[in-house]
XYZ file of C-alpha atoms in Angstrom:
701
model
C 0.011 -0.093 0.008
C 1.468 3.371 -1.094
C -0.185 6.435 0.036
C 1.118 9.944 -0.807
C 0.059 12.844 1.522
C -0.336 16.381 0.448
C 1.418 19.006 2.759
C -1.088 21.630 2.227
C -2.864 20.700 5.321
C -2.889 17.740 7.787
C -5.105 15.003 6.403
C -5.651 13.175 9.836
C -8.172 10.668 8.204
C -5.352 9.455 5.792
C -2.797 9.387 8.599
C -5.121 7.233 10.789
C -5.333 4.899 7.692
C -1.655 4.550 7.464
C -1.051 3.977 11.324
C -3.797 1.225 10.994
C -1.954 -0.517 8.032
C 1.353 -0.221 9.943
C -0.062 -1.888 13.063
C -1.972 -4.417 11.057
C -1.129 -8.238 11.721
C -0.781 -8.728 7.805
C 2.771 -7.524 6.944
C 1.710 -6.862 3.372
C -0.863 -4.325 4.274
C 1.682 -1.450 4.472
C 4.578 -1.237 1.965
C 7.403 1.124 2.634
C 7.817 3.570 -0.354
C 10.918 3.330 -2.183
C 11.186 7.024 -2.728
C 12.913 8.850 0.150
C 10.651 11.909 -0.230
C 7.615 9.848 0.142
C 8.766 8.248 3.392
C 9.771 11.663 4.904
C 6.296 13.023 4.022
C 4.590 10.185 5.684
C 6.871 10.628 8.836
C 6.176 14.475 8.868
C 2.314 13.847 8.680
C 2.441 11.346 11.527
C 4.551 13.556 13.636
C 2.068 16.468 12.969
C -0.761 14.053 14.013
C 1.140 13.083 17.254
C 1.686 16.890 18.143
C -2.038 17.606 17.536
C -2.972 14.671 19.878
C -0.602 15.920 22.449
C -2.313 19.229 22.399
C -5.629 17.798 22.726
C -4.444 15.524 25.677
C -3.069 18.720 27.383
C -6.306 20.577 26.737
C -8.422 17.780 28.216
C -6.217 17.465 31.369
C -6.614 21.264 31.668
C -10.373 21.046 31.401
C -10.325 18.188 34.069
C -8.228 20.441 36.379
C -10.596 23.357 35.986
C -13.492 21.140 36.875
C -11.681 20.100 40.084
C -11.064 23.827 40.968
C -7.201 23.068 41.041
C -6.300 25.922 38.471
C -7.629 28.869 36.886
C -8.466 29.132 33.245
C -5.995 30.682 30.905
C -8.757 33.042 29.584
C -12.376 33.479 29.989
C -14.497 31.333 28.063
C -13.635 28.056 26.343
C -10.865 29.120 23.965
C -8.668 26.352 22.712
C -5.258 26.096 24.315
C -2.057 26.333 22.278
C 0.463 26.023 25.080
C 2.511 22.990 26.279
C 1.730 21.566 29.799
C 4.775 23.613 31.177
C 3.388 26.759 29.541
C 4.186 30.133 30.934
C 0.383 30.581 31.188
C -0.128 27.562 33.265
C -2.540 28.322 36.127
C -2.810 31.941 35.317
C -6.042 33.974 34.785
C -6.566 36.237 31.994
C -9.743 38.490 31.617
C -11.577 39.365 28.497
C -9.615 42.577 28.081
C -6.290 40.816 27.954
C -3.944 40.103 25.119
C -4.067 36.470 25.623
C -7.831 36.460 25.257
C -7.423 38.345 21.908
C -4.831 35.810 20.902
C -7.059 32.915 21.784
C -10.065 34.456 19.955
C -7.823 34.587 16.772
C -7.090 30.908 17.168
C -10.816 30.036 17.119
C -10.718 31.343 13.472
C -8.043 28.695 12.511
C -9.087 25.248 11.323
C -5.998 23.729 12.951
C -3.842 24.471 15.872
C -0.666 26.263 14.622
C 2.711 24.648 15.105
C 3.854 26.812 17.770
C 7.678 26.724 18.357
C 8.620 28.416 21.663
C 12.176 29.818 21.489
C 13.912 29.058 24.866
C 15.627 32.408 25.097
C 12.214 34.050 25.312
C 10.113 31.428 27.143
C 12.212 30.333 29.824
C 14.531 31.522 32.729
C 18.019 32.341 31.594
C 20.996 31.443 33.765
C 21.650 35.103 34.667
C 17.946 35.514 35.797
C 18.282 32.600 38.388
C 19.321 34.844 41.259
C 20.016 32.819 44.312
C 17.601 30.248 43.165
C 19.998 27.427 43.476
C 20.973 28.097 47.142
C 20.165 25.231 49.558
C 17.243 26.204 51.714
C 16.985 25.157 55.313
C 14.260 25.282 57.947
C 14.254 24.767 61.647
C 11.123 23.458 63.516
C 10.146 23.123 67.094
C 10.496 19.765 68.953
C 7.401 17.564 68.566
C 5.893 18.411 71.967
C 6.504 22.088 71.461
C 5.205 21.988 67.896
C 1.962 20.134 69.281
C 1.359 22.843 72.016
C 1.901 25.604 69.218
C -0.767 23.976 67.009
C -3.203 23.526 69.802
C -2.784 27.312 70.690
C -3.225 28.260 67.087
C -6.416 26.368 66.472
C -7.930 27.411 69.754
C -7.139 31.228 69.736
C -6.518 32.266 66.225
C -8.241 29.943 63.737
C -11.910 30.505 64.961
C -11.519 34.261 64.156
C -9.102 34.303 61.103
C -9.519 30.850 59.529
C -7.178 30.096 56.648
C -6.597 26.427 57.141
C -8.514 23.190 57.480
C -7.475 21.828 60.874
C -7.903 18.099 60.311
C -5.951 17.838 56.972
C -3.266 20.294 58.083
C -2.561 18.432 61.397
C -2.587 15.067 59.371
C -0.052 16.432 57.079
C 2.211 17.517 59.923
C 1.854 14.256 61.560
C 3.015 12.603 58.485
C 6.164 14.717 58.388
C 5.154 16.507 55.107
C 6.873 19.736 56.381
C 10.071 17.721 56.345
C 9.478 16.811 52.583
C 7.711 19.851 51.049
C 9.422 23.249 51.724
C 6.320 25.282 51.003
C 4.442 23.425 53.617
C 7.368 23.678 56.015
C 7.353 27.399 55.561
C 3.562 27.504 56.154
C 3.968 25.561 59.378
C 6.673 27.958 60.618
C 4.246 30.850 59.886
C 1.607 29.179 61.915
C 4.164 28.716 64.718
C 5.125 32.368 64.684
C 1.415 33.471 64.957
C 0.668 30.712 67.600
C 3.598 32.043 69.670
C 1.754 35.249 70.466
C -0.466 33.116 72.452
C 2.343 31.596 74.392
C 4.956 32.309 77.026
C 7.206 29.534 76.133
C 10.658 30.910 75.949
C 11.571 28.573 73.122
C 9.599 30.787 70.891
C 11.944 33.625 71.601
C 14.783 34.687 69.280
C 18.376 34.771 70.510
C 19.292 36.914 73.203
C 15.723 38.270 73.931
C 13.312 37.734 76.736
C 10.682 40.317 75.842
C 7.189 39.058 75.437
C 6.944 41.299 72.182
C 9.572 38.923 70.652
C 7.536 35.879 70.894
C 7.321 34.154 67.420
C 10.306 35.911 65.804
C 12.391 32.650 66.235
C 10.086 31.095 63.505
C 9.204 34.187 61.634
C 12.769 35.060 60.825
C 13.224 32.176 58.497
C 10.446 33.203 56.137
C 10.842 35.409 53.114
C 8.588 38.275 52.544
C 8.755 38.269 48.765
C 9.881 36.051 45.763
C 12.942 36.256 43.856
C 11.334 34.593 40.739
C 7.839 35.258 39.601
C 7.812 32.661 36.702
C 5.133 30.433 38.542
C 1.836 31.554 39.850
C 1.299 31.515 43.605
C 0.580 28.047 45.299
C -1.984 27.786 47.941
C 0.730 26.938 50.639
C 2.476 30.031 49.543
C -0.476 32.294 49.688
C -1.586 30.952 53.132
C 1.983 31.558 54.334
C 1.837 35.121 53.014
C -1.566 35.740 54.856
C -0.184 34.708 58.257
C 3.022 36.791 57.676
C 0.667 39.769 57.132
C -1.117 38.989 60.441
C 2.246 38.737 62.331
C 3.715 41.889 60.788
C 0.600 43.769 62.005
C 1.601 43.056 65.567
C 5.072 44.301 65.065
C 6.898 47.553 64.378
C 6.867 46.727 60.612
C 3.113 46.916 60.142
C 3.650 49.028 56.982
C 5.263 46.007 55.473
C 2.027 44.005 56.074
C 0.057 46.654 53.960
C 2.770 46.259 51.179
C 2.612 42.516 51.274
C -1.294 42.439 51.426
C -1.266 44.517 48.125
C 1.194 42.248 46.393
C -0.765 39.086 47.511
C -3.923 40.697 46.003
C -2.039 40.743 42.662
C -0.998 37.119 43.128
C -4.670 36.181 43.787
C -5.714 38.117 40.634
C -3.182 36.064 38.607
C -4.653 32.819 39.819
C -8.219 34.069 39.057
C -9.188 33.748 42.664
C -11.355 36.946 42.332
C -13.741 35.359 39.827
C -16.934 33.389 40.446
C -16.981 29.704 39.424
C -19.868 27.986 37.720
C -22.480 27.157 40.406
C -22.858 23.666 39.013
C -19.503 22.728 39.763
C -18.959 20.509 42.796
C -17.512 22.152 45.880
C -14.084 21.177 46.948
C -11.937 21.709 50.145
C -9.052 23.331 48.106
C -11.514 25.678 46.427
C -12.720 26.800 49.902
C -9.132 27.345 51.243
C -8.319 29.504 48.081
C -11.467 31.546 48.876
C -10.584 32.030 52.576
C -7.135 33.275 51.654
C -8.752 35.735 49.077
C -11.369 37.024 51.473
C -8.830 37.481 54.167
C -6.653 39.679 51.881
C -9.804 41.653 50.883
C -10.561 42.435 54.626
C -7.098 43.194 55.632
C -6.321 45.273 52.633
C -9.540 47.334 53.104
C -9.061 47.762 56.863
C -5.443 48.906 56.502
C -6.350 51.185 53.618
C -9.071 52.812 55.690
C -6.696 53.084 58.746
C -3.840 54.671 56.854
C -6.005 56.722 54.485
C -4.688 55.020 51.507
C -6.226 53.431 48.392
C -7.002 49.695 48.539
C -5.424 47.299 46.183
C -8.897 46.028 45.090
C -12.533 46.865 45.451
C -16.030 45.316 45.133
C -15.914 46.373 41.312
C -13.014 44.168 40.753
C -14.317 40.821 41.925
C -17.442 38.677 41.924
C -16.315 35.834 44.058
C -18.924 33.841 45.745
C -19.041 33.816 49.628
C -17.628 30.951 51.472
C -19.831 27.761 51.800
C -21.198 27.579 55.329
C -20.242 24.055 56.309
C -18.628 22.882 59.409
C -14.898 22.073 58.706
C -15.851 18.368 59.672
C -17.627 18.264 56.435
C -14.460 18.280 54.456
C -12.743 15.679 56.576
C -13.659 12.680 54.117
C -13.363 12.954 50.372
C -16.280 10.497 50.055
C -18.752 12.982 51.650
C -20.807 14.699 48.994
C -20.820 18.179 50.661
C -23.176 19.583 48.082
C -25.834 17.612 49.654
C -25.214 18.817 53.168
C -27.280 21.523 54.760
C -25.488 24.893 55.679
C -24.397 25.348 59.221
C -25.138 28.948 60.425
C -22.803 28.429 63.344
C -19.852 27.425 61.243
C -16.556 29.518 60.989
C -17.370 30.232 57.477
C -20.626 31.879 58.469
C -18.720 34.289 60.868
C -16.252 35.109 58.046
C -19.045 35.863 55.507
C -20.607 38.297 58.111
C -17.301 39.973 58.531
C -16.687 40.284 54.686
C -20.126 41.982 54.347
C -19.130 44.315 57.052
C -15.881 45.126 55.414
C -17.594 45.782 51.963
C -19.545 48.502 53.658
C -16.351 49.925 54.938
C -15.054 49.694 51.212
C -18.165 51.690 50.149
C -17.457 54.281 52.847
C -13.943 54.829 51.496
C -15.077 55.139 47.836
C -17.753 57.646 48.713
C -17.052 59.965 51.667
C -13.281 59.628 51.429
C -12.925 59.562 47.734
C -10.131 61.932 46.363
C -12.226 62.679 43.226
C -15.533 63.166 44.927
C -15.907 66.654 43.593
C -15.697 65.606 39.994
C -18.342 62.911 40.769
C -20.527 65.354 42.530
C -20.267 67.783 39.507
C -21.014 65.099 37.039
C -24.222 64.197 38.954
C -25.255 67.693 39.277
C -25.771 67.761 43.032
C -24.161 69.590 45.803
C -21.233 68.112 47.900
C -23.467 68.247 50.940
C -26.069 66.267 49.153
C -23.568 63.662 48.068
C -22.063 63.082 51.354
C -25.408 63.085 53.508
C -26.897 60.565 50.808
C -23.773 58.458 51.007
C -24.047 58.626 54.876
C -27.631 57.492 54.794
C -26.631 54.626 52.552
C -23.985 53.442 54.903
C -26.344 53.740 57.962
C -29.014 51.652 56.081
C -26.391 48.995 54.976
C -25.174 48.829 58.574
C -28.604 48.291 59.882
C -29.489 45.649 57.265
C -26.319 43.886 58.227
C -27.300 43.833 61.867
C -30.788 42.688 61.103
C -29.588 39.682 59.111
C -27.032 38.671 61.539
C -27.395 35.035 62.636
C -28.683 34.625 66.276
C -25.459 33.287 67.673
C -23.519 36.403 66.519
C -26.063 38.947 67.922
C -24.262 40.886 70.716
C -24.724 39.155 74.142
C -22.082 40.061 76.795
C -23.290 36.827 78.792
C -23.030 34.540 75.630
C -22.319 31.044 77.006
C -20.096 29.929 73.989
C -16.678 31.479 74.238
C -15.894 31.191 70.503
C -19.257 32.769 69.415
C -18.831 35.413 72.081
C -15.411 36.443 70.800
C -16.608 36.349 67.205
C -19.697 38.391 68.002
C -17.544 41.116 70.118
C -15.130 41.454 67.214
C -17.957 41.923 64.524
C -19.851 44.522 66.705
C -16.609 46.417 67.655
C -15.870 46.853 63.950
C -19.485 47.580 63.169
C -19.306 50.603 65.521
C -15.763 51.594 64.312
C -17.207 51.684 60.686
C -20.114 53.726 61.866
C -17.705 56.105 63.578
C -15.522 56.045 60.582
C -18.318 57.292 58.251
C -19.683 60.007 60.568
C -16.548 61.497 61.859
C -16.055 63.290 58.537
C -18.980 65.513 59.638
C -17.303 66.567 62.875
C -15.334 69.614 62.618
C -11.745 69.332 63.942
C -11.269 73.067 64.270
C -8.392 75.492 64.705
C -8.897 77.678 67.766
C -11.233 80.529 67.124
C -12.423 78.969 63.702
C -15.984 78.747 62.415
C -18.217 76.183 63.746
C -20.351 73.924 61.692
C -22.539 71.600 63.889
C -23.931 68.347 62.657
C -25.797 67.087 65.845
C -26.748 63.772 64.469
C -23.151 62.782 63.390
C -21.646 63.976 66.684
C -24.087 61.925 68.676
C -23.558 58.864 66.455
C -19.868 59.068 66.754
C -19.767 59.470 70.448
C -22.252 56.650 70.952
C -20.299 54.441 68.543
C -17.243 55.277 70.586
C -18.784 54.415 73.878
C -20.268 51.201 72.296
C -16.785 50.089 71.133
C -15.244 50.691 74.458
C -17.982 48.650 76.263
C -17.879 45.733 73.800
C -14.045 45.526 73.944
C -14.104 45.886 77.694
C -16.530 42.914 77.893
C -14.419 40.932 75.506
C -11.254 41.725 77.463
C -12.705 40.350 80.792
C -13.195 36.919 79.348
C -10.613 36.824 76.494
C -7.320 38.749 76.935
C -5.788 37.990 73.537
C -6.257 40.384 70.719
C -8.363 39.943 67.579
C -7.328 42.538 65.033
C -8.202 45.246 64.426
C -9.404 46.080 67.816
C -6.303 48.125 68.999
C -7.089 50.568 66.153
C -10.743 50.384 66.965
C -9.979 51.336 70.678
C -7.740 54.141 69.660
C -10.295 55.639 67.145
C -13.121 55.339 69.969
C -10.867 57.078 72.553
C -9.682 59.904 70.337
C -13.415 60.799 69.100
C -14.465 60.784 72.864
C -11.472 63.091 73.686
C -12.279 65.401 70.644
C -15.845 65.785 71.738
C -14.566 66.701 75.330
C -12.292 69.223 73.963
C -15.144 70.838 71.872
C -18.031 70.482 74.315
C -18.840 74.141 74.285
C -18.405 74.825 70.639
C -20.564 71.656 69.773
C -23.125 72.407 72.439
C -22.707 69.086 73.935
C -23.720 67.956 77.529
C -21.253 65.383 78.501
C -20.132 63.945 81.912
C -16.506 64.400 81.731
C -15.724 61.940 84.377
C -17.809 59.269 82.813
C -16.279 59.911 79.443
C -12.772 59.813 81.010
C -13.725 56.482 82.411
C -14.210 55.000 79.031
C -10.770 56.483 78.077
C -9.245 54.909 81.009
C -10.712 51.557 80.037
C -9.113 51.842 76.643
C -5.674 52.586 78.242
C -5.922 49.677 80.559
C -6.827 47.175 77.787
C -4.227 48.760 75.339
C -1.559 48.593 78.002
C -2.171 44.808 78.459
C -2.239 44.143 74.765
C 0.946 46.062 74.150
C 2.891 43.148 75.744
C 2.154 41.309 72.557
C 1.470 43.895 69.956
C 3.441 46.894 69.319
C 0.671 48.917 67.633
C -1.259 48.671 70.890
C 1.676 50.317 72.746
C 1.853 53.137 70.181
C -1.934 53.662 70.601
C -1.844 53.933 74.321
C 1.151 56.296 74.129
C -0.748 58.633 71.859
C -3.934 58.552 73.960
C -1.942 59.329 77.004
C -0.206 62.290 75.224
C -3.460 63.617 74.169
C -4.913 63.263 77.705
C -1.944 64.942 79.261
C -1.647 67.823 76.661
C -5.195 68.484 76.825
C -5.324 69.153 80.386
C -7.737 66.376 81.208
C -7.301 63.832 84.037
C -8.024 60.252 84.252
C -10.623 59.133 86.916
C -7.961 57.364 88.972
C -4.706 58.799 90.189
C -2.779 55.743 89.387
C -1.720 55.265 85.694
C -3.180 52.139 84.013
C 0.417 50.841 83.570
C 0.984 51.060 87.331
C -2.279 49.330 87.937
C -1.239 46.554 85.796
C 2.268 46.245 87.385
C 0.549 46.107 90.907
C -1.760 43.460 89.763
C 1.048 41.418 88.369
C 2.718 41.732 91.617
C -0.179 40.510 93.594
C -1.444 37.804 91.391
C -0.193 34.183 92.203
C -1.674 32.551 89.249
C 0.710 31.330 86.446
C 0.307 32.731 82.986
C -1.244 29.436 81.899
C -3.230 28.184 84.995
C -4.858 24.884 84.260
C -7.216 25.201 87.092
C -8.487 28.632 86.123
C -9.040 27.335 82.604
C -11.320 24.597 83.903
C -13.375 26.991 85.729
C -14.470 28.396 82.399
C -13.803 25.766 79.744
C -14.785 26.432 76.084
C -17.383 23.971 75.095
C -15.957 23.652 71.580
C -12.411 22.908 72.596
C -11.076 19.382 73.778
C -9.766 19.369 77.361
C -6.181 19.237 76.265
C -6.538 22.580 74.261
C -8.283 24.240 77.322
C -5.681 22.905 79.641
C -2.819 24.493 77.421
C -4.561 27.591 76.382
C -7.148 29.048 78.559
C -9.616 31.969 78.058
C -9.460 33.317 81.483
C -5.818 34.190 81.964
C -3.850 36.478 84.242
C -2.041 39.640 82.939
C 0.931 39.216 80.514
C 4.215 39.273 81.944
C 6.786 41.811 80.537
C 9.667 39.379 80.141
C 10.019 35.581 79.913
C 12.889 33.456 81.276
C 15.477 32.748 78.733
C 15.505 29.375 77.061
C 17.985 26.784 77.963
C 20.877 26.244 75.697
C 20.823 23.457 73.326
C 22.988 21.703 70.585
C 24.861 23.864 67.896
C 23.583 23.115 64.350
C 25.915 23.581 61.395
C 24.580 23.614 57.823
C 25.687 24.635 54.414
C 23.799 27.201 52.435
C 25.048 27.986 48.928
C 28.710 28.562 49.151
C 28.713 29.817 52.571
C 28.904 27.835 55.981
C 26.466 29.191 58.559
C 27.159 28.138 62.209
C 23.908 28.687 64.316
C 24.287 29.768 67.945
C 23.065 27.278 70.442
C 19.229 27.248 70.709
C 16.884 24.792 72.438
C 14.148 22.720 70.919
C 14.864 23.174 67.127
C 14.746 20.612 64.467
C 16.782 21.624 61.445
C 15.763 20.481 58.031
C 17.830 20.813 54.945
C 16.170 20.167 51.611
C 18.320 18.280 49.095
C 17.445 20.052 45.833
C 17.590 23.755 44.755
C 13.883 23.303 44.024
C 13.042 21.008 47.016
C 9.348 21.159 46.894
C 7.747 17.982 45.585
C 4.743 19.262 43.302
C 1.550 18.564 45.203
C -1.222 18.042 42.684
C -3.866 19.156 45.185
C -2.423 22.506 45.900
C -0.924 23.864 43.017
C 2.654 24.876 41.859
C 5.726 25.181 43.954
C 8.612 27.773 43.871
C 11.998 27.824 45.162
C 12.329 29.329 48.617
C 15.317 30.894 50.674
C 15.211 31.737 54.339
C 15.892 35.320 55.586
C 19.724 35.814 55.572
C 19.839 37.804 58.713
C 17.751 37.845 61.960
C 15.485 40.638 62.945
C 16.003 42.361 66.279
C 12.417 43.028 67.287
C 13.392 44.673 70.544
C 15.516 47.418 69.122
C 13.825 50.530 68.194
C 16.709 53.197 68.092
C 17.029 53.198 64.258
C 13.408 54.191 63.965
C 13.708 57.243 66.378
C 13.806 59.788 63.567
C 10.807 58.395 61.970
C 8.882 58.380 65.320
C 9.916 61.802 66.036
C 8.559 63.005 62.734
C 5.282 61.191 63.495
C 4.977 62.834 67.064
C 5.464 66.119 65.358
C 2.256 65.594 63.458
C 0.599 64.537 66.928
C 1.881 67.736 68.387
C 0.169 69.606 65.608
C -2.889 67.759 66.189
C -2.871 68.526 69.949
C -2.421 72.198 69.056
C -5.312 72.093 66.890
C -3.250 72.649 63.748
C -3.601 71.328 60.376
C -3.163 67.635 61.194
C -5.558 65.508 59.163
C -7.124 63.133 61.542
């Protein structure tokens, strides 16, 4: 049989016939042509057919991956794929306005996929671009018993209020030693340890030569990188979760500005993965999909809150995403892959339900920023043909209406009840309502005049009353929370600071605003704020800054606290007289959490004594020596560390369930969290602004 194929276009029917004849049991079915050109032509057509089949296989695999929520589409729609499986576009999202979408649209007009040759110098990393990528990474982990106590603290005190992980699967991976084999998961575990350390007084969580409680967690955090060296691969789930925990940890440190920058970068990583886009409702829910969503919603919340607090634009807004809310299932629903979660009834008391309520609240805050605090508000007002006053008052009414609707639709277990019997639901409710009143205060404070001495007065009675009542409510809620739960749920330090300053402003301007305030009663609220912040400042630096600023305003404004003793002196006296240990097992059992196992309550109690200022130093342990790149690093003696060196430059084994992996390097140097001298110049500049504010200058509050 002699078949001659034309090269004008692939004739796959003829190619299939040739393949069938070649594979036939009858040796005479296919006769090899005598002409060399004919043989070459047959081989070329078979090779083209093989390439076509490879591309179809890649497309089918990608479609299957999309169905399982394990990657994002290359472009919106069902455009054909032209890339190999190691494509530069793998797991990346491109919207309808993108160049790749335009390119894919052009491919739809072609009858056959083009033979696309990717030149390596343009489609791959060159040697000179691989900066430090081949250095040998190393991570150090706590001892097993220490690690277990940190995991218990994390899932008891952090996870219920900022859920990023799935406890059962995460703890199972740790028990199986996955952090010893996969570097990205190891980094995630260290991020968990750093956050969990804030709920501990174990000296093994301290960095070298530090005994300050503020330094807790830095031993683990110092090993983590804050940014990438290479951006060739999309972010993986482990990596994004690690970034989220780093953001939370940085917010407790002096480097809170880095948290804002990192949050913006992570929003971009999420956009690249397409996490901001809604998926087909008919697709089956998966645990991984929910974990991606948890990370994205965390980033939206922290980006919006920090943007409002700093008076800066957010990295994203509601106009930029249409992601669906979290599925309100208990985490136990995801424990078994054989459970059809789509058939389960939602749980209104799940952690996801709390997160959805928080997201709704933060979206109201985002609307507040885009309307009342918009830089180009005047242009919008002119376009709409209304006055600036009408614009702001209409916006304020919409914000009030949205807040009222949010409160009305709140699940019953999250309604505010200072005597709520369930500790977790109580803390969730207190956090939500404190943020609720902060947003209300944030919206209406723009109507309160912060005046120069002798300047004109423009009174807005409703906004003044709303602000001062919101401030009082914030104080009372956080005070009730503090009596049962001494640990901080962010952004409560900022909430207390804003509430205190609003109360003080109203006291300073009582006559001009024609207010009738009981100064002693209002100063008692300020005193409560100081007492709480002085306690929180043992673990969070922003709380210490807030308390110093409030104290400065009180002193410079000629006001007096209701007690002669300073809140800090009260706490010192209390620490001297209290006999209970920081973690008192017996005190914990007097008020156990009904949702926590006894072991967790024993280790991490809700009713605790005041925080110490310092922690005893850790005992010295063995010295670890490891090679990194071309350098030999000798670690100083530490206690309770497991060092793990990964064999390859890119040591992470690709995990099909959780996306791609990238090379990782620990921080080259330690961070001394107890030294602030180098920041004195910045602090002096900031205090100069505070002095302007105290003198009723042009400080923008």
